[in-house]
Amino acid sequence: FCARKKLASSSLTSADCIGSDGVVSYRHLSGTSECNWYGIVCDEELLVITDISIVGNGLSGELHDELAELTYLKVLNLSRNNIEGRLPSYFDKTHDLREINLASNAFTGVIPSSLGIPNKLRTVAFNQNSLTGTIPGELFMSRTIRNLLLNGNNLEGDLPMELFENTSLQQLHIGENKFGGTISPLFGKLRKLQALFLPQSAFTGTLPGSIFSLSELAYLSIEGNHIEGEIPVELFDGNVSLLFLDLENNQLGGSISSRFSELTQLDFLALNGNFLTGTIPTSFEELSSLSNLRLQKNALHGSIEFLCARHNEFNSLEADCKEEISCSCCTTCH
């Protein structure tokens, strides 16, 4: 599992390994038990491999079919390497698998439908690769997946209906793809969803209010799509968990509601790059947790001087304060 690396003046062979912590291990592919290799964890009684975690280690080549023989494997984390080729289709043989993290590699091809067969799978992270095709509905066959990260690929087509039946989902990151179409109101069925990231995926239409019926939703991003219409009033109907809301660079119109003050936990709010009109409500002063506010590149006017009393609490306060908006404390004026 280790690629060749050079450390200072010494040259490490393929049997050597440098961990992400910089510690050199000379145990890979040696005569010692694989349970002693860097990044390998074994069950102490059965002496079988249960965890392979070799992150950011310069691994290259393709995944070997012998991984299918590790039937007790629970965690496979080979993220931030240079592994290429297609995703293997043998995960249906690893019934004990809980986590697959192959993020930030060079995988191509489609997501294999057999991935949905391990009935204990909790986390799937294939983000930041070059995957194509659609998200297979079979992925949600066991309905146990809690964290799905597929962002930063070239996926397209409709989202599978089976996704919306997977009510165990807590984190869904599928942005930076080529899906298109509208954002389904069926997202409102994912009652345990805490984070929904859909940025830069060519979505059109309006933002369904059903998303804001999710009482545990804390993070939402639809940045960089083609969403139009007004911000749904359902946003303010009891969703007190929301910490992060990124609606920037869309085509949203209308005015900014004074009811934003009801989102008492909100820390990050980005409304910039839309077609919002009117003034900024003075009720924003009541958002005591807010530390990042982006309002620039709209058609807003007036003053936000009322926020300057707590300007030291802002990491970022941006507005069109060179012309349209009065703000003596903004961190950036556009």
mmCIF file of C-alpha atoms in Angstrom:
data_model
loop_
_atom_site.group_PDB
_atom_site.id
_atom_site.type_symbol
_atom_site.label_atom_id
_atom_site.label_comp_id
_atom_site.label_asym_id
_atom_site.label_seq_id
_atom_site.Cartn_x
_atom_site.Cartn_y
_atom_site.Cartn_z
ATOM 1 C CA PHE A 1 0.000 0.000 0.000
ATOM 2 C CA CYS A 2 2.959 2.353 0.004
ATOM 3 C CA ALA A 3 4.308 4.277 -2.936
ATOM 4 C CA ARG A 4 7.980 5.132 -3.274
ATOM 5 C CA LYS A 5 8.956 8.305 -1.489
ATOM 6 C CA LYS A 6 12.131 10.179 -0.794
ATOM 7 C CA LEU A 7 12.893 11.571 2.622
ATOM 8 C CA ALA A 8 15.894 13.913 2.816
ATOM 9 C CA SER A 9 18.888 12.062 1.374
ATOM 10 C CA SER A 10 17.573 8.554 1.940
ATOM 11 C CA SER A 11 15.410 6.732 -0.588
ATOM 12 C CA LEU A 12 12.572 4.619 0.748
ATOM 13 C CA THR A 13 11.638 1.434 -1.029
ATOM 14 C CA SER A 14 8.142 0.136 -1.767
ATOM 15 C CA ALA A 15 8.280 -1.704 1.545
ATOM 16 C CA ASP A 16 8.533 1.548 3.468
ATOM 17 C CA CYS A 17 5.861 4.003 4.437
ATOM 18 C CA ILE A 18 5.582 7.600 5.621
ATOM 19 C CA GLY A 19 2.493 8.314 7.674
ATOM 20 C CA SER A 20 0.493 11.530 7.526
ATOM 21 C CA ASP A 21 2.162 12.436 10.801
ATOM 22 C CA GLY A 22 5.586 12.210 9.142
ATOM 23 C CA VAL A 23 6.555 9.023 10.976
ATOM 24 C CA VAL A 24 8.437 6.526 8.834
ATOM 25 C CA SER A 25 7.424 2.869 9.011
ATOM 26 C CA TYR A 26 9.536 0.078 7.539
ATOM 27 C CA ARG A 27 6.972 -2.672 7.890
ATOM 28 C CA HIS A 28 5.034 -2.676 4.624
ATOM 29 C CA LEU A 29 5.318 -5.797 2.487
ATOM 30 C CA SER A 30 7.850 -7.170 4.936
ATOM 31 C CA GLY A 31 7.887 -10.629 6.456
ATOM 32 C CA THR A 32 6.107 -9.455 9.596
ATOM 33 C CA SER A 33 2.377 -9.863 10.084
ATOM 34 C CA GLU A 34 0.275 -7.366 8.147
ATOM 35 C CA CYS A 35 -1.315 -6.502 11.508
ATOM 36 C CA ASN A 36 1.955 -4.679 12.291
ATOM 37 C CA TRP A 37 1.985 -2.657 9.083
ATOM 38 C CA TYR A 38 1.448 1.106 9.135
ATOM 39 C CA GLY A 39 -2.223 2.052 8.791
ATOM 40 C CA ILE A 40 -3.515 -1.477 9.410
ATOM 41 C CA VAL A 41 -5.675 -2.437 12.398
ATOM 42 C CA CYS A 42 -6.554 -6.051 13.191
ATOM 43 C CA ASP A 43 -8.974 -7.753 15.530
ATOM 44 C CA GLU A 44 -6.783 -8.833 18.447
ATOM 45 C CA GLU A 45 -8.490 -12.189 18.872
ATOM 46 C CA LEU A 46 -9.224 -13.215 15.289
ATOM 47 C CA LEU A 47 -6.077 -11.577 13.832
ATOM 48 C CA VAL A 48 -7.982 -10.396 10.781
ATOM 49 C CA ILE A 49 -7.777 -6.942 9.211
ATOM 50 C CA THR A 50 -10.648 -4.658 10.268
ATOM 51 C CA ASP A 51 -9.314 -1.197 9.376
ATOM 52 C CA ILE A 52 -7.117 0.146 6.565
ATOM 53 C CA SER A 53 -6.468 3.879 6.986
ATOM 54 C CA ILE A 54 -3.590 5.218 4.893
ATOM 55 C CA VAL A 55 -4.347 8.883 4.251
ATOM 56 C CA GLY A 56 -2.249 11.359 2.243
ATOM 57 C CA ASN A 57 0.561 8.901 1.691
ATOM 58 C CA GLY A 58 1.216 9.187 -2.036
ATOM 59 C CA LEU A 59 -0.354 5.857 -2.932
ATOM 60 C CA SER A 60 -0.740 5.290 -6.679
ATOM 61 C CA GLY A 61 -1.941 2.634 -9.084
ATOM 62 C CA GLU A 62 -5.287 0.837 -8.826
ATOM 63 C CA LEU A 63 -7.051 -0.970 -5.990
ATOM 64 C CA HIS A 64 -6.275 -4.683 -6.016
ATOM 65 C CA ASP A 65 -8.992 -7.323 -6.182
ATOM 66 C CA GLU A 66 -7.543 -8.991 -3.074
ATOM 67 C CA LEU A 67 -9.298 -6.358 -0.973
ATOM 68 C CA ALA A 68 -12.464 -8.369 -1.594
ATOM 69 C CA GLU A 69 -10.996 -11.172 0.530
ATOM 70 C CA LEU A 70 -10.977 -8.934 3.637
ATOM 71 C CA THR A 71 -14.444 -10.014 4.717
ATOM 72 C CA TYR A 72 -14.032 -8.570 8.239
ATOM 73 C CA LEU A 73 -13.049 -5.116 6.976
ATOM 74 C CA LYS A 74 -14.981 -2.302 8.678
ATOM 75 C CA VAL A 75 -13.083 0.814 7.571
ATOM 76 C CA LEU A 76 -11.318 1.546 4.280
ATOM 77 C CA ASN A 77 -9.832 5.047 4.221
ATOM 78 C CA LEU A 78 -7.372 5.733 1.393
ATOM 79 C CA SER A 79 -8.263 9.395 0.915
ATOM 80 C CA ARG A 80 -5.877 12.082 -0.377
ATOM 81 C CA ASN A 81 -3.688 9.801 -2.474
ATOM 82 C CA ASN A 82 -3.175 9.327 -6.225
ATOM 83 C CA ILE A 83 -5.110 6.106 -6.752
ATOM 84 C CA GLU A 84 -6.719 5.812 -10.183
ATOM 85 C CA GLY A 85 -8.892 3.480 -12.226
ATOM 86 C CA ARG A 86 -12.489 2.508 -11.627
ATOM 87 C CA LEU A 87 -14.130 1.997 -8.266
ATOM 88 C CA PRO A 88 -14.163 -1.736 -7.481
ATOM 89 C CA SER A 89 -17.428 -3.643 -7.690
ATOM 90 C CA TYR A 90 -16.568 -6.236 -5.043
ATOM 91 C CA PHE A 91 -17.832 -4.361 -2.002
ATOM 92 C CA ASP A 92 -20.817 -6.709 -1.945
ATOM 93 C CA LYS A 93 -18.427 -9.288 -0.451
ATOM 94 C CA THR A 94 -17.452 -7.076 2.515
ATOM 95 C CA HIS A 95 -20.648 -7.312 4.538
ATOM 96 C CA ASP A 96 -19.116 -5.799 7.679
ATOM 97 C CA LEU A 97 -17.995 -2.572 5.995
ATOM 98 C CA ARG A 98 -18.985 0.636 7.839
ATOM 99 C CA GLU A 99 -16.925 3.316 6.089
ATOM 100 C CA ILE A 100 -15.432 3.749 2.617
ATOM 101 C CA ASN A 101 -13.413 6.917 2.123
ATOM 102 C CA LEU A 102 -11.674 7.208 -1.238
ATOM 103 C CA ALA A 103 -11.927 10.995 -1.468
ATOM 104 C CA SER A 104 -9.374 13.158 -3.270
ATOM 105 C CA ASN A 105 -7.910 10.552 -5.588
ATOM 106 C CA ALA A 106 -8.112 10.082 -9.375
ATOM 107 C CA PHE A 107 -10.909 7.537 -9.723
ATOM 108 C CA THR A 108 -12.919 7.529 -12.959
ATOM 109 C CA GLY A 109 -15.961 5.685 -14.267
ATOM 110 C CA VAL A 110 -19.283 5.126 -12.539
ATOM 111 C CA ILE A 111 -20.327 4.385 -8.963
ATOM 112 C CA PRO A 112 -20.918 0.595 -8.781
ATOM 113 C CA SER A 113 -24.441 -0.416 -7.813
ATOM 114 C CA SER A 114 -23.039 -3.275 -5.690
ATOM 115 C CA LEU A 115 -21.927 -0.688 -3.150
ATOM 116 C CA GLY A 116 -25.415 -0.719 -1.630
ATOM 117 C CA ILE A 117 -25.235 -4.349 -0.571
ATOM 118 C CA PRO A 118 -23.089 -4.104 2.612
ATOM 119 C CA ASN A 119 -25.913 -3.649 5.119
ATOM 120 C CA LYS A 120 -23.819 -1.907 7.774
ATOM 121 C CA LEU A 121 -22.412 0.865 5.583
ATOM 122 C CA ARG A 122 -22.606 4.258 7.303
ATOM 123 C CA THR A 123 -20.201 6.557 5.426
ATOM 124 C CA VAL A 124 -19.394 6.759 1.711
ATOM 125 C CA ALA A 125 -16.915 9.439 0.600
ATOM 126 C CA PHE A 126 -15.976 9.519 -3.091
ATOM 127 C CA ASN A 127 -15.723 13.307 -3.285
ATOM 128 C CA GLN A 128 -13.066 15.090 -5.340
ATOM 129 C CA ASN A 129 -12.518 12.438 -7.990
ATOM 130 C CA SER A 130 -13.550 12.281 -11.676
ATOM 131 C CA LEU A 131 -16.565 9.990 -11.442
ATOM 132 C CA THR A 132 -19.239 10.104 -14.140
ATOM 133 C CA GLY A 133 -22.728 8.753 -14.696
ATOM 134 C CA THR A 134 -25.597 8.870 -12.230
ATOM 135 C CA ILE A 135 -25.975 8.081 -8.532
ATOM 136 C CA PRO A 136 -27.256 4.470 -8.476
ATOM 137 C CA GLY A 137 -30.437 3.929 -6.503
ATOM 138 C CA GLU A 138 -29.013 0.619 -5.276
ATOM 139 C CA LEU A 139 -26.614 2.622 -3.139
ATOM 140 C CA PHE A 140 -29.477 3.180 -0.687
ATOM 141 C CA MET A 141 -30.707 -0.422 -0.675
ATOM 142 C CA SER A 142 -29.942 -1.037 2.990
ATOM 143 C CA ARG A 143 -30.997 2.491 4.071
ATOM 144 C CA THR A 144 -28.161 2.649 6.601
ATOM 145 C CA ILE A 145 -25.988 5.344 4.991
ATOM 146 C CA ARG A 146 -25.681 8.389 7.224
ATOM 147 C CA ASN A 147 -22.929 10.360 5.464
ATOM 148 C CA LEU A 148 -22.707 10.554 1.666
ATOM 149 C CA LEU A 149 -20.024 12.723 0.058
ATOM 150 C CA LEU A 150 -19.975 12.746 -3.750
ATOM 151 C CA ASN A 151 -19.143 16.395 -4.369
ATOM 152 C CA GLY A 152 -16.507 17.470 -6.848
ATOM 153 C CA ASN A 153 -17.117 14.899 -9.577
ATOM 154 C CA ASN A 154 -18.847 14.884 -12.982
ATOM 155 C CA LEU A 155 -22.057 13.144 -11.954
ATOM 156 C CA GLU A 156 -25.286 13.976 -13.796
ATOM 157 C CA GLY A 157 -28.873 12.903 -14.290
ATOM 158 C CA ASP A 158 -31.766 12.802 -11.833
ATOM 159 C CA LEU A 159 -31.239 12.032 -8.169
ATOM 160 C CA PRO A 160 -32.596 8.529 -7.474
ATOM 161 C CA MET A 161 -35.928 8.238 -5.682
ATOM 162 C CA GLU A 162 -34.323 5.731 -3.313
ATOM 163 C CA LEU A 163 -32.210 8.554 -1.885
ATOM 164 C CA PHE A 164 -35.303 10.168 -0.389
ATOM 165 C CA GLU A 165 -36.282 6.919 1.323
ATOM 166 C CA ASN A 166 -32.939 6.748 3.139
ATOM 167 C CA THR A 167 -34.179 8.455 6.291
ATOM 168 C CA SER A 168 -30.929 7.689 8.148
ATOM 169 C CA LEU A 169 -29.049 10.339 6.124
ATOM 170 C CA GLN A 170 -27.386 12.999 8.268
ATOM 171 C CA GLN A 171 -24.911 14.565 5.824
ATOM 172 C CA LEU A 172 -25.375 14.852 2.063
ATOM 173 C CA HIS A 173 -22.689 16.565 -0.035
ATOM 174 C CA ILE A 174 -23.403 16.250 -3.763
ATOM 175 C CA GLY A 175 -22.446 19.694 -5.066
ATOM 176 C CA GLU A 176 -19.965 20.577 -7.809
ATOM 177 C CA ASN A 177 -21.508 18.097 -10.239
ATOM 178 C CA LYS A 178 -23.686 18.391 -13.355
ATOM 179 C CA PHE A 179 -27.124 17.318 -12.162
ATOM 180 C CA GLY A 180 -29.343 20.151 -13.378
ATOM 181 C CA GLY A 181 -33.123 20.052 -12.992
ATOM 182 C CA THR A 182 -34.966 21.284 -9.938
ATOM 183 C CA ILE A 183 -34.285 20.691 -6.249
ATOM 184 C CA SER A 184 -36.779 18.068 -5.161
ATOM 185 C CA PRO A 185 -39.270 18.861 -2.382
ATOM 186 C CA LEU A 186 -38.720 15.237 -1.295
ATOM 187 C CA PHE A 187 -35.618 16.408 0.579
ATOM 188 C CA GLY A 188 -38.146 17.292 3.264
ATOM 189 C CA LYS A 189 -38.547 13.548 3.981
ATOM 190 C CA LEU A 190 -34.980 13.221 5.262
ATOM 191 C CA ARG A 191 -35.915 13.991 8.851
ATOM 192 C CA LYS A 192 -32.451 13.374 10.336
ATOM 193 C CA LEU A 193 -30.568 15.491 7.823
ATOM 194 C CA GLN A 194 -28.128 17.897 9.485
ATOM 195 C CA ALA A 195 -26.086 19.088 6.490
ATOM 196 C CA LEU A 196 -27.202 19.516 2.879
ATOM 197 C CA PHE A 197 -24.667 20.845 0.369
ATOM 198 C CA LEU A 198 -25.863 21.309 -3.251
ATOM 199 C CA PRO A 199 -23.561 24.057 -4.604
ATOM 200 C CA GLN A 200 -22.587 24.598 -8.232
ATOM 201 C CA SER A 201 -24.639 21.796 -9.778
ATOM 202 C CA ALA A 202 -26.787 23.692 -12.322
ATOM 203 C CA PHE A 203 -30.012 23.331 -10.320
ATOM 204 C CA THR A 204 -32.885 25.507 -11.527
ATOM 205 C CA GLY A 205 -36.371 26.453 -10.345
ATOM 206 C CA THR A 206 -37.298 27.590 -6.861
ATOM 207 C CA LEU A 207 -36.048 26.541 -3.452
ATOM 208 C CA PRO A 208 -38.623 24.143 -1.958
ATOM 209 C CA GLY A 209 -39.864 25.219 1.442
ATOM 210 C CA SER A 210 -40.039 21.595 2.580
ATOM 211 C CA ILE A 211 -36.263 21.621 3.131
ATOM 212 C CA PHE A 212 -36.781 24.000 6.030
ATOM 213 C CA SER A 213 -39.173 21.625 7.755
ATOM 214 C CA LEU A 214 -36.099 19.580 8.710
ATOM 215 C CA SER A 215 -35.768 20.411 12.391
ATOM 216 C CA GLU A 216 -32.173 19.126 12.673
ATOM 217 C CA LEU A 217 -30.824 20.908 9.586
ATOM 218 C CA ALA A 218 -27.843 23.040 10.603
ATOM 219 C CA TYR A 219 -25.952 23.537 7.311
ATOM 220 C CA LEU A 220 -27.453 24.360 3.912
ATOM 221 C CA SER A 221 -25.673 25.507 0.767
ATOM 222 C CA ILE A 222 -27.177 25.970 -2.691
ATOM 223 C CA GLU A 223 -24.509 28.458 -3.769
ATOM 224 C CA GLY A 224 -23.777 28.945 -7.463
ATOM 225 C CA ASN A 225 -26.928 27.480 -9.013
ATOM 226 C CA HIS A 226 -29.807 29.089 -10.950
ATOM 227 C CA ILE A 227 -32.406 29.183 -8.182
ATOM 228 C CA GLU A 228 -35.030 31.909 -8.580
ATOM 229 C CA GLY A 229 -38.081 33.202 -6.765
ATOM 230 C CA GLU A 230 -38.208 34.494 -3.205
ATOM 231 C CA ILE A 231 -36.649 32.975 -0.105
ATOM 232 C CA PRO A 232 -39.319 30.563 1.229
ATOM 233 C CA VAL A 233 -41.204 31.737 4.309
ATOM 234 C CA GLU A 234 -40.916 28.187 5.661
ATOM 235 C CA LEU A 235 -37.311 29.065 6.511
ATOM 236 C CA PHE A 236 -38.599 30.944 9.552
ATOM 237 C CA ASP A 237 -41.151 28.411 10.778
ATOM 238 C CA GLY A 238 -39.361 26.887 13.717
ATOM 239 C CA ASN A 239 -35.954 26.031 12.230
ATOM 240 C CA VAL A 240 -33.821 27.165 15.160
ATOM 241 C CA SER A 241 -30.980 24.709 14.423
ATOM 242 C CA LEU A 242 -29.686 26.510 11.339
ATOM 243 C CA LEU A 243 -26.079 27.668 11.741
ATOM 244 C CA PHE A 244 -24.945 28.061 8.126
ATOM 245 C CA LEU A 245 -27.017 29.293 5.170
ATOM 246 C CA ASP A 246 -25.346 29.940 1.804
ATOM 247 C CA LEU A 247 -27.691 31.153 -0.952
ATOM 248 C CA GLU A 248 -25.149 33.247 -2.830
ATOM 249 C CA ASN A 249 -24.826 33.569 -6.602
ATOM 250 C CA ASN A 250 -28.309 32.525 -7.596
ATOM 251 C CA GLN A 251 -31.267 34.496 -9.004
ATOM 252 C CA LEU A 252 -33.286 35.016 -5.833
ATOM 253 C CA GLY A 253 -35.498 38.111 -5.734
ATOM 254 C CA GLY A 254 -37.796 39.976 -3.417
ATOM 255 C CA SER A 255 -36.885 41.649 -0.157
ATOM 256 C CA ILE A 256 -34.986 40.364 2.873
ATOM 257 C CA SER A 257 -37.436 39.334 5.559
ATOM 258 C CA SER A 258 -37.233 40.848 9.034
ATOM 259 C CA ARG A 259 -37.934 37.328 10.300
ATOM 260 C CA PHE A 260 -34.285 36.387 9.809
ATOM 261 C CA SER A 261 -33.929 37.509 13.427
ATOM 262 C CA GLU A 262 -35.804 34.328 14.395
ATOM 263 C CA LEU A 263 -32.818 32.216 13.284
ATOM 264 C CA THR A 264 -31.123 32.797 16.596
ATOM 265 C CA GLN A 265 -28.270 30.302 16.108
ATOM 266 C CA LEU A 266 -27.249 31.565 12.665
ATOM 267 C CA ASP A 267 -23.488 32.142 12.358
ATOM 268 C CA PHE A 268 -23.004 32.378 8.565
ATOM 269 C CA LEU A 269 -25.403 33.993 6.091
ATOM 270 C CA ALA A 270 -24.521 34.593 2.421
ATOM 271 C CA LEU A 271 -27.162 36.312 0.271
ATOM 272 C CA ASN A 272 -24.761 38.017 -2.132
ATOM 273 C CA GLY A 273 -24.964 37.762 -5.904
ATOM 274 C CA ASN A 274 -28.743 37.675 -6.216
ATOM 275 C CA PHE A 275 -31.512 40.137 -7.203
ATOM 276 C CA LEU A 276 -32.657 41.075 -3.706
ATOM 277 C CA THR A 277 -34.162 44.538 -3.306
ATOM 278 C CA GLY A 278 -35.117 46.960 -0.524
ATOM 279 C CA THR A 279 -33.265 47.602 2.718
ATOM 280 C CA ILE A 280 -31.563 45.378 5.256
ATOM 281 C CA PRO A 281 -33.902 44.884 8.226
ATOM 282 C CA THR A 282 -32.766 46.382 11.518
ATOM 283 C CA SER A 283 -33.836 43.118 13.143
ATOM 284 C CA PHE A 284 -30.487 41.689 11.965
ATOM 285 C CA GLU A 285 -29.088 43.432 15.025
ATOM 286 C CA GLU A 286 -30.752 40.733 17.118
ATOM 287 C CA LEU A 287 -28.694 37.947 15.495
ATOM 288 C CA SER A 288 -26.129 37.789 18.276
ATOM 289 C CA SER A 289 -24.463 34.632 16.903
ATOM 290 C CA LEU A 290 -23.969 36.028 13.399
ATOM 291 C CA SER A 291 -20.281 36.479 12.544
ATOM 292 C CA ASN A 292 -20.310 36.250 8.727
ATOM 293 C CA LEU A 293 -22.758 38.270 6.639
ATOM 294 C CA ARG A 294 -22.471 38.770 2.859
ATOM 295 C CA LEU A 295 -24.963 41.082 1.154
ATOM 296 C CA GLN A 296 -23.038 42.491 -1.824
ATOM 297 C CA LYS A 297 -24.021 42.380 -5.495
ATOM 298 C CA ASN A 298 -27.760 42.770 -5.002
ATOM 299 C CA ALA A 299 -30.035 45.774 -5.502
ATOM 300 C CA LEU A 300 -30.148 46.665 -1.805
ATOM 301 C CA HIS A 301 -29.885 50.184 -0.418
ATOM 302 C CA GLY A 302 -30.003 52.044 2.876
ATOM 303 C CA SER A 303 -27.803 51.648 5.926
ATOM 304 C CA ILE A 304 -26.449 48.855 8.094
ATOM 305 C CA GLU A 305 -24.737 51.170 10.552
ATOM 306 C CA PHE A 306 -26.870 49.529 13.251
ATOM 307 C CA LEU A 307 -24.516 46.532 12.993
ATOM 308 C CA CYS A 308 -21.418 48.591 13.695
ATOM 309 C CA ALA A 309 -21.955 48.517 17.456
ATOM 310 C CA ARG A 310 -20.841 44.886 17.367
ATOM 311 C CA HIS A 311 -18.451 45.066 14.416
ATOM 312 C CA ASN A 312 -15.687 43.366 16.414
ATOM 313 C CA GLU A 313 -17.817 40.214 16.466
ATOM 314 C CA PHE A 314 -17.819 39.892 12.663
ATOM 315 C CA ASN A 315 -15.236 37.841 10.819
ATOM 316 C CA SER A 316 -16.756 39.019 7.555
ATOM 317 C CA LEU A 317 -19.262 41.813 6.877
ATOM 318 C CA GLU A 318 -19.584 42.587 3.160
ATOM 319 C CA ALA A 319 -21.935 44.929 1.305
ATOM 320 C CA ASP A 320 -22.144 47.342 -1.617
ATOM 321 C CA CYS A 321 -21.038 50.129 0.675
ATOM 322 C CA LYS A 322 -19.077 52.095 -1.925
ATOM 323 C CA GLU A 323 -22.326 53.433 -3.350
ATOM 324 C CA GLU A 324 -25.677 51.943 -2.335
ATOM 325 C CA ILE A 325 -25.304 51.034 1.339
ATOM 326 C CA SER A 326 -23.972 53.028 4.261
ATOM 327 C CA CYS A 327 -21.588 50.920 6.342
ATOM 328 C CA SER A 328 -18.558 52.385 8.091
ATOM 329 C CA CYS A 329 -17.574 49.056 9.690
ATOM 330 C CA CYS A 330 -17.805 46.593 6.808
ATOM 331 C CA THR A 331 -14.772 44.359 6.428
ATOM 332 C CA THR A 332 -15.114 44.594 2.614
ATOM 333 C CA CYS A 333 -16.938 47.190 0.528
ATOM 334 C CA HIS A 334 -17.862 46.329 -3.063
#
